[in-house]
Amino acid sequence: MSAPERIEVHGHRGARALLPENTLAGYLYAIQAGADFIELDVLATADDALVACHDPVLRRRIYSGPFGTRVVRRMTLAQLKEWDCGARRNPLFRRQSAAPGARIPALTEVLDLASRDGFSFNIEVKTVPKRPHLTPSPARYAELLVALVRERGLEKRVLVQSFDFRVLACVRALAPEIPASALCGFRTREFVALAAAAGVSTVAPYHRAINSRRVSDAHDAGIRVIAWTANRPRDWERLIRAGVDGIITDDPAGLLCHLGRR
């Protein structure tokens, strides 16, 4: 596999640098900016509704809602919808604007954005192996996700990623036509070995773990490399020179400008 001619832009949790994470407003911003993918996190409620949310236990720093449990898996979808996920700006992102009244979207609501052409969905399935009560089993997760994707005919517009290779194995067993990507942190094995361990042809390492040799070795083995999560021009430039296939970023519009594609 040769170096990519066009680097994919993945809007991390929508466009977290500018709008609250995993909100419909953030996803729409990334789509309108021209992102190739909107990247989102998926959890499941007590009634097995998949929702776009990163934190199994909601943080009051960025979520506001009623007293009681903050555990997503212990709430029904209706109960989760009582929480506002846009009123509080994330203090880590100075340019972020609030979106008061935004509610944690069900995955069905996010997938409905597919009526807008020109982009795909990068869906990260969240698990907490040391606290399995916070999420469904990998097999159940795969069943729920694959059913929604197939119901909408989006197999060719979805990439499933996870740090939990059990989830990827279950998705591949149910729907081998849906691409899967192995997420990994800084201290990771070589990308070719990582892809083999996960049984996938795409890996998504932390951006600081990426160098041109690792990318070249991966491409020689037919493996794609998507970096997460890079937000600074100097990091974008380093990843471009390394030859990555895609970059996950909180600032998709900024990266698109950097690539000269806006």
mmCIF file of C-alpha atoms in Angstrom:
data_model
loop_
_atom_site.group_PDB
_atom_site.id
_atom_site.type_symbol
_atom_site.label_atom_id
_atom_site.label_comp_id
_atom_site.label_asym_id
_atom_site.label_seq_id
_atom_site.Cartn_x
_atom_site.Cartn_y
_atom_site.Cartn_z
ATOM 1 C CA MET A 1 0.000 0.000 0.000
ATOM 2 C CA SER A 2 1.444 3.368 -1.000
ATOM 3 C CA ALA A 3 1.138 6.600 0.977
ATOM 4 C CA PRO A 4 -2.386 8.089 0.815
ATOM 5 C CA GLU A 5 -3.084 10.844 -1.693
ATOM 6 C CA ARG A 6 -5.820 12.260 0.530
ATOM 7 C CA ILE A 7 -5.767 12.259 4.331
ATOM 8 C CA GLU A 8 -9.134 11.627 5.968
ATOM 9 C CA VAL A 9 -10.320 14.156 8.537
ATOM 10 C CA HIS A 10 -12.254 12.697 11.483
ATOM 11 C CA GLY A 11 -14.099 15.205 13.688
ATOM 12 C CA HIS A 12 -13.421 13.982 17.226
ATOM 13 C CA ARG A 13 -16.677 13.795 19.190
ATOM 14 C CA GLY A 14 -17.955 16.134 16.497
ATOM 15 C CA ALA A 15 -15.876 19.285 16.837
ATOM 16 C CA ARG A 16 -14.955 19.433 20.524
ATOM 17 C CA ALA A 17 -12.646 22.418 20.130
ATOM 18 C CA LEU A 18 -15.644 24.588 19.222
ATOM 19 C CA LEU A 19 -18.830 22.881 20.432
ATOM 20 C CA PRO A 20 -19.726 20.490 23.278
ATOM 21 C CA GLU A 21 -18.679 16.928 22.621
ATOM 22 C CA ASN A 22 -20.970 14.278 21.174
ATOM 23 C CA THR A 23 -23.787 16.721 20.455
ATOM 24 C CA LEU A 24 -25.794 16.962 17.268
ATOM 25 C CA ALA A 25 -24.608 20.569 16.939
ATOM 26 C CA GLY A 26 -20.985 19.416 17.028
ATOM 27 C CA TYR A 27 -21.565 16.686 14.474
ATOM 28 C CA LEU A 28 -23.367 19.064 12.130
ATOM 29 C CA TYR A 29 -20.529 21.569 12.416
ATOM 30 C CA ALA A 30 -17.983 18.899 11.434
ATOM 31 C CA ILE A 31 -20.134 17.722 8.527
ATOM 32 C CA GLN A 32 -20.675 21.246 7.236
ATOM 33 C CA ALA A 33 -16.961 21.996 7.573
ATOM 34 C CA GLY A 34 -16.255 19.081 5.231
ATOM 35 C CA ALA A 35 -15.004 16.330 7.568
ATOM 36 C CA ASP A 36 -14.766 12.886 6.017
ATOM 37 C CA PHE A 37 -15.927 11.234 9.251
ATOM 38 C CA ILE A 38 -17.675 12.264 12.422
ATOM 39 C CA GLU A 39 -16.138 10.364 15.318
ATOM 40 C CA LEU A 40 -18.401 9.493 18.233
ATOM 41 C CA ASP A 41 -18.450 7.382 21.360
ATOM 42 C CA VAL A 42 -21.156 4.840 22.085
ATOM 43 C CA LEU A 43 -22.543 3.609 25.413
ATOM 44 C CA ALA A 44 -25.759 1.753 26.273
ATOM 45 C CA THR A 45 -28.577 2.687 28.652
ATOM 46 C CA ALA A 46 -30.470 0.384 31.006
ATOM 47 C CA ASP A 47 -33.011 -0.311 28.253
ATOM 48 C CA ASP A 48 -30.250 -1.149 25.741
ATOM 49 C CA ALA A 49 -30.517 2.081 23.760
ATOM 50 C CA LEU A 50 -27.164 3.005 22.233
ATOM 51 C CA VAL A 51 -26.290 6.638 22.891
ATOM 52 C CA ALA A 52 -23.496 8.971 21.791
ATOM 53 C CA CYS A 53 -21.651 9.601 25.036
ATOM 54 C CA HIS A 54 -18.035 9.227 26.151
ATOM 55 C CA ASP A 55 -18.355 8.923 29.926
ATOM 56 C CA PRO A 56 -19.947 5.828 31.510
ATOM 57 C CA VAL A 57 -20.350 7.984 34.632
ATOM 58 C CA LEU A 58 -21.450 11.487 33.664
ATOM 59 C CA ARG A 59 -19.132 14.272 34.849
ATOM 60 C CA ARG A 60 -20.922 17.263 36.323
ATOM 61 C CA ARG A 61 -18.139 19.459 34.993
ATOM 62 C CA ILE A 62 -19.702 19.188 31.535
ATOM 63 C CA TYR A 63 -23.107 17.555 32.146
ATOM 64 C CA SER A 64 -25.990 18.957 34.169
ATOM 65 C CA GLY A 65 -29.012 17.006 35.286
ATOM 66 C CA PRO A 66 -31.139 15.702 38.138
ATOM 67 C CA PHE A 67 -29.834 14.270 41.388
ATOM 68 C CA GLY A 68 -29.440 10.527 41.532
ATOM 69 C CA THR A 69 -27.318 8.142 39.530
ATOM 70 C CA ARG A 70 -24.855 9.463 36.987
ATOM 71 C CA VAL A 71 -24.194 5.996 35.541
ATOM 72 C CA VAL A 72 -25.432 5.801 31.957
ATOM 73 C CA ARG A 73 -26.031 2.046 32.143
ATOM 74 C CA ARG A 74 -28.374 2.531 35.119
ATOM 75 C CA MET A 75 -30.599 5.066 33.340
ATOM 76 C CA THR A 76 -33.220 4.495 30.701
ATOM 77 C CA LEU A 77 -32.970 6.554 27.532
ATOM 78 C CA ALA A 78 -35.818 8.752 28.815
ATOM 79 C CA GLN A 79 -33.964 9.376 32.080
ATOM 80 C CA LEU A 80 -30.724 10.147 30.259
ATOM 81 C CA LYS A 81 -32.548 12.686 28.107
ATOM 82 C CA GLU A 82 -33.133 14.744 31.262
ATOM 83 C CA TRP A 83 -29.432 15.615 31.228
ATOM 84 C CA ASP A 84 -28.110 18.689 29.426
ATOM 85 C CA CYS A 85 -24.775 18.042 27.713
ATOM 86 C CA GLY A 86 -24.295 21.471 26.134
ATOM 87 C CA ALA A 87 -24.928 24.142 28.742
ATOM 88 C CA ARG A 88 -21.505 23.891 30.362
ATOM 89 C CA ARG A 89 -18.434 24.740 28.329
ATOM 90 C CA ASN A 90 -15.523 22.350 28.700
ATOM 91 C CA PRO A 91 -12.820 24.452 30.402
ATOM 92 C CA LEU A 92 -10.115 22.537 28.536
ATOM 93 C CA PHE A 93 -11.226 24.132 25.244
ATOM 94 C CA ARG A 94 -11.085 27.924 25.335
ATOM 95 C CA ARG A 95 -12.773 28.425 21.971
ATOM 96 C CA GLN A 96 -15.673 26.132 22.771
ATOM 97 C CA SER A 97 -19.144 27.704 22.747
ATOM 98 C CA ALA A 98 -21.960 26.353 24.870
ATOM 99 C CA ALA A 99 -25.054 24.773 23.324
ATOM 100 C CA PRO A 100 -27.676 25.104 26.081
ATOM 101 C CA GLY A 101 -30.483 22.592 25.902
ATOM 102 C CA ALA A 102 -28.504 19.992 23.983
ATOM 103 C CA ARG A 103 -29.348 16.452 25.022
ATOM 104 C CA ILE A 104 -27.234 13.315 24.779
ATOM 105 C CA PRO A 105 -28.305 11.924 21.402
ATOM 106 C CA ALA A 106 -29.381 8.374 20.792
ATOM 107 C CA LEU A 107 -27.263 6.679 18.156
ATOM 108 C CA THR A 108 -30.370 6.535 15.965
ATOM 109 C CA GLU A 109 -30.458 10.361 15.966
ATOM 110 C CA VAL A 110 -26.820 10.536 14.918
ATOM 111 C CA LEU A 111 -27.252 7.958 12.174
ATOM 112 C CA ASP A 112 -30.201 9.954 10.851
ATOM 113 C CA LEU A 113 -27.624 12.577 9.808
ATOM 114 C CA ALA A 114 -26.694 10.147 7.014
ATOM 115 C CA SER A 115 -29.303 11.890 4.858
ATOM 116 C CA ARG A 116 -26.516 14.451 4.369
ATOM 117 C CA ASP A 117 -24.069 12.925 1.908
ATOM 118 C CA GLY A 118 -20.305 13.199 1.800
ATOM 119 C CA PHE A 119 -19.242 11.833 5.172
ATOM 120 C CA SER A 120 -19.092 8.611 7.178
ATOM 121 C CA PHE A 121 -19.345 7.570 10.834
ATOM 122 C CA ASN A 122 -16.409 6.495 13.001
ATOM 123 C CA ILE A 123 -18.098 4.819 15.975
ATOM 124 C CA GLU A 124 -16.019 4.044 19.042
ATOM 125 C CA VAL A 125 -17.563 1.377 21.252
ATOM 126 C CA LYS A 126 -16.708 2.157 24.876
ATOM 127 C CA THR A 127 -16.099 -0.637 27.383
ATOM 128 C CA VAL A 128 -14.634 -0.761 30.880
ATOM 129 C CA PRO A 129 -13.272 -4.317 31.207
ATOM 130 C CA LYS A 130 -12.454 -3.852 34.915
ATOM 131 C CA ARG A 131 -16.004 -2.591 35.590
ATOM 132 C CA PRO A 132 -18.162 -4.732 33.270
ATOM 133 C CA HIS A 133 -21.396 -3.599 34.901
ATOM 134 C CA LEU A 134 -20.973 -0.209 33.190
ATOM 135 C CA THR A 135 -21.483 -1.534 29.660
ATOM 136 C CA PRO A 136 -23.109 -4.444 27.829
ATOM 137 C CA SER A 137 -21.095 -7.532 26.999
ATOM 138 C CA PRO A 138 -19.054 -7.284 23.793
ATOM 139 C CA ALA A 139 -21.463 -9.684 22.077
ATOM 140 C CA ARG A 140 -24.538 -7.676 23.076
ATOM 141 C CA TYR A 141 -22.875 -4.418 22.053
ATOM 142 C CA ALA A 142 -22.154 -5.890 18.627
ATOM 143 C CA GLU A 143 -25.729 -7.116 18.218
ATOM 144 C CA LEU A 144 -27.197 -3.711 19.047
ATOM 145 C CA LEU A 145 -24.790 -1.770 16.851
ATOM 146 C CA VAL A 146 -24.906 -4.027 13.819
ATOM 147 C CA ALA A 147 -28.718 -4.078 13.909
ATOM 148 C CA LEU A 148 -28.910 -0.272 13.755
ATOM 149 C CA VAL A 149 -26.290 0.019 11.016
ATOM 150 C CA ARG A 150 -27.944 -2.631 8.854
ATOM 151 C CA GLU A 151 -31.426 -1.238 9.477
ATOM 152 C CA ARG A 152 -30.276 1.981 7.812
ATOM 153 C CA GLY A 153 -28.117 0.363 5.138
ATOM 154 C CA LEU A 154 -25.007 2.167 6.369
ATOM 155 C CA GLU A 155 -22.538 -0.721 6.280
ATOM 156 C CA LYS A 156 -20.369 1.148 3.769
ATOM 157 C CA ARG A 157 -20.466 4.398 5.741
ATOM 158 C CA VAL A 158 -19.481 3.098 9.180
ATOM 159 C CA LEU A 159 -16.123 2.330 10.752
ATOM 160 C CA VAL A 160 -16.239 0.647 14.181
ATOM 161 C CA GLN A 161 -13.296 1.248 16.489
ATOM 162 C CA SER A 162 -12.515 0.128 20.027
ATOM 163 C CA PHE A 163 -9.708 -0.411 22.496
ATOM 164 C CA ASP A 164 -11.488 -3.670 23.385
ATOM 165 C CA PHE A 165 -10.588 -6.231 20.747
ATOM 166 C CA ARG A 166 -13.404 -8.507 21.969
ATOM 167 C CA VAL A 167 -15.890 -5.979 20.595
ATOM 168 C CA LEU A 168 -14.128 -5.897 17.242
ATOM 169 C CA ALA A 169 -14.169 -9.712 17.061
ATOM 170 C CA CYS A 170 -17.904 -9.799 17.770
ATOM 171 C CA VAL A 171 -18.645 -7.133 15.161
ATOM 172 C CA ARG A 172 -16.548 -8.977 12.564
ATOM 173 C CA ALA A 173 -18.342 -12.250 13.341
ATOM 174 C CA LEU A 174 -21.764 -10.675 12.864
ATOM 175 C CA ALA A 175 -20.959 -8.256 10.051
ATOM 176 C CA PRO A 176 -17.641 -8.851 8.292
ATOM 177 C CA GLU A 177 -18.651 -6.219 5.734
ATOM 178 C CA ILE A 178 -18.368 -3.425 8.341
ATOM 179 C CA PRO A 179 -14.751 -2.170 8.650
ATOM 180 C CA ALA A 180 -13.178 -2.221 12.099
ATOM 181 C CA SER A 181 -10.231 -0.379 13.605
ATOM 182 C CA ALA A 182 -8.064 -1.189 16.622
ATOM 183 C CA LEU A 183 -7.456 1.725 18.961
ATOM 184 C CA CYS A 184 -4.232 1.761 20.953
ATOM 185 C CA GLY A 185 -2.345 4.089 23.255
ATOM 186 C CA PHE A 186 1.193 5.409 23.320
ATOM 187 C CA ARG A 187 2.880 2.270 24.582
ATOM 188 C CA THR A 188 1.785 -0.030 21.833
ATOM 189 C CA ARG A 189 3.238 -2.865 19.844
ATOM 190 C CA GLU A 190 4.240 -2.408 16.225
ATOM 191 C CA PHE A 191 1.256 -1.578 14.056
ATOM 192 C CA VAL A 192 1.449 -4.753 11.967
ATOM 193 C CA ALA A 193 1.415 -6.913 15.103
ATOM 194 C CA LEU A 194 -1.401 -4.822 16.541
ATOM 195 C CA ALA A 195 -3.566 -5.322 13.461
ATOM 196 C CA ALA A 196 -2.879 -9.064 13.541
ATOM 197 C CA ALA A 197 -3.817 -9.307 17.228
ATOM 198 C CA ALA A 198 -7.096 -7.475 16.629
ATOM 199 C CA GLY A 199 -7.841 -9.171 13.306
ATOM 200 C CA VAL A 200 -8.343 -5.864 11.498
ATOM 201 C CA SER A 201 -6.781 -3.960 8.616
ATOM 202 C CA THR A 202 -6.924 -0.509 10.241
ATOM 203 C CA VAL A 203 -5.169 0.657 13.392
ATOM 204 C CA ALA A 204 -5.727 3.892 15.294
ATOM 205 C CA PRO A 205 -2.763 4.690 17.548
ATOM 206 C CA TYR A 206 -2.304 7.726 19.766
ATOM 207 C CA HIS A 207 -0.708 10.320 17.521
ATOM 208 C CA ARG A 208 2.545 10.518 19.501
ATOM 209 C CA ALA A 209 3.161 6.797 18.914
ATOM 210 C CA ILE A 210 3.309 7.355 15.155
ATOM 211 C CA ASN A 211 6.428 7.696 13.049
ATOM 212 C CA SER A 212 7.145 7.240 9.371
ATOM 213 C CA ARG A 213 8.774 3.816 9.807
ATOM 214 C CA ARG A 214 5.800 2.367 11.633
ATOM 215 C CA VAL A 215 3.414 3.788 9.044
ATOM 216 C CA SER A 216 5.523 2.519 6.150
ATOM 217 C CA ASP A 217 5.675 -0.978 7.651
ATOM 218 C CA ALA A 218 1.908 -0.922 8.124
ATOM 219 C CA HIS A 219 1.278 0.220 4.559
ATOM 220 C CA ASP A 220 3.586 -2.485 3.232
ATOM 221 C CA ALA A 221 1.354 -5.003 5.033
ATOM 222 C CA GLY A 222 -1.854 -3.439 3.668
ATOM 223 C CA ILE A 223 -2.790 -1.806 6.968
ATOM 224 C CA ARG A 224 -4.267 1.699 7.248
ATOM 225 C CA VAL A 225 -3.203 4.071 10.037
ATOM 226 C CA ILE A 226 -5.503 6.681 11.600
ATOM 227 C CA ALA A 227 -4.015 8.940 14.292
ATOM 228 C CA TRP A 228 -5.856 10.128 17.409
ATOM 229 C CA THR A 229 -6.296 12.894 18.659
ATOM 230 C CA ALA A 230 -4.058 15.633 17.183
ATOM 231 C CA ASN A 231 -5.038 19.290 17.482
ATOM 232 C CA ARG A 232 -1.923 21.367 16.772
ATOM 233 C CA PRO A 233 -0.602 22.293 13.309
ATOM 234 C CA ARG A 234 2.879 21.020 14.182
ATOM 235 C CA ASP A 235 1.411 17.629 15.061
ATOM 236 C CA TRP A 236 -0.707 17.603 11.903
ATOM 237 C CA GLU A 237 2.377 18.356 9.844
ATOM 238 C CA ARG A 238 4.366 15.572 11.519
ATOM 239 C CA LEU A 239 1.564 13.076 10.833
ATOM 240 C CA ILE A 240 1.250 14.236 7.226
ATOM 241 C CA ARG A 241 4.959 13.674 6.711
ATOM 242 C CA ALA A 242 4.659 10.245 8.331
ATOM 243 C CA GLY A 243 2.054 9.306 5.708
ATOM 244 C CA VAL A 244 -0.978 8.526 7.872
ATOM 245 C CA ASP A 245 -4.289 7.722 6.229
ATOM 246 C CA GLY A 246 -6.404 9.807 8.585
ATOM 247 C CA ILE A 247 -6.288 12.153 11.552
ATOM 248 C CA ILE A 248 -8.830 12.369 14.356
ATOM 249 C CA THR A 249 -8.997 15.933 15.653
ATOM 250 C CA ASP A 250 -11.109 18.171 17.878
ATOM 251 C CA ASP A 251 -10.730 20.911 15.248
ATOM 252 C CA PRO A 252 -11.794 19.420 11.909
ATOM 253 C CA ALA A 253 -12.210 22.815 10.231
ATOM 254 C CA GLY A 254 -8.710 23.823 11.286
ATOM 255 C CA LEU A 255 -7.211 20.595 9.974
ATOM 256 C CA LEU A 256 -9.109 20.949 6.702
ATOM 257 C CA CYS A 257 -7.665 24.440 6.301
ATOM 258 C CA HIS A 258 -4.208 23.097 7.068
ATOM 259 C CA LEU A 259 -4.671 20.481 4.355
ATOM 260 C CA GLY A 260 -5.908 23.142 1.948
ATOM 261 C CA ARG A 261 -9.278 21.458 1.524
ATOM 262 C CA ARG A 262 -11.722 24.035 2.905
#
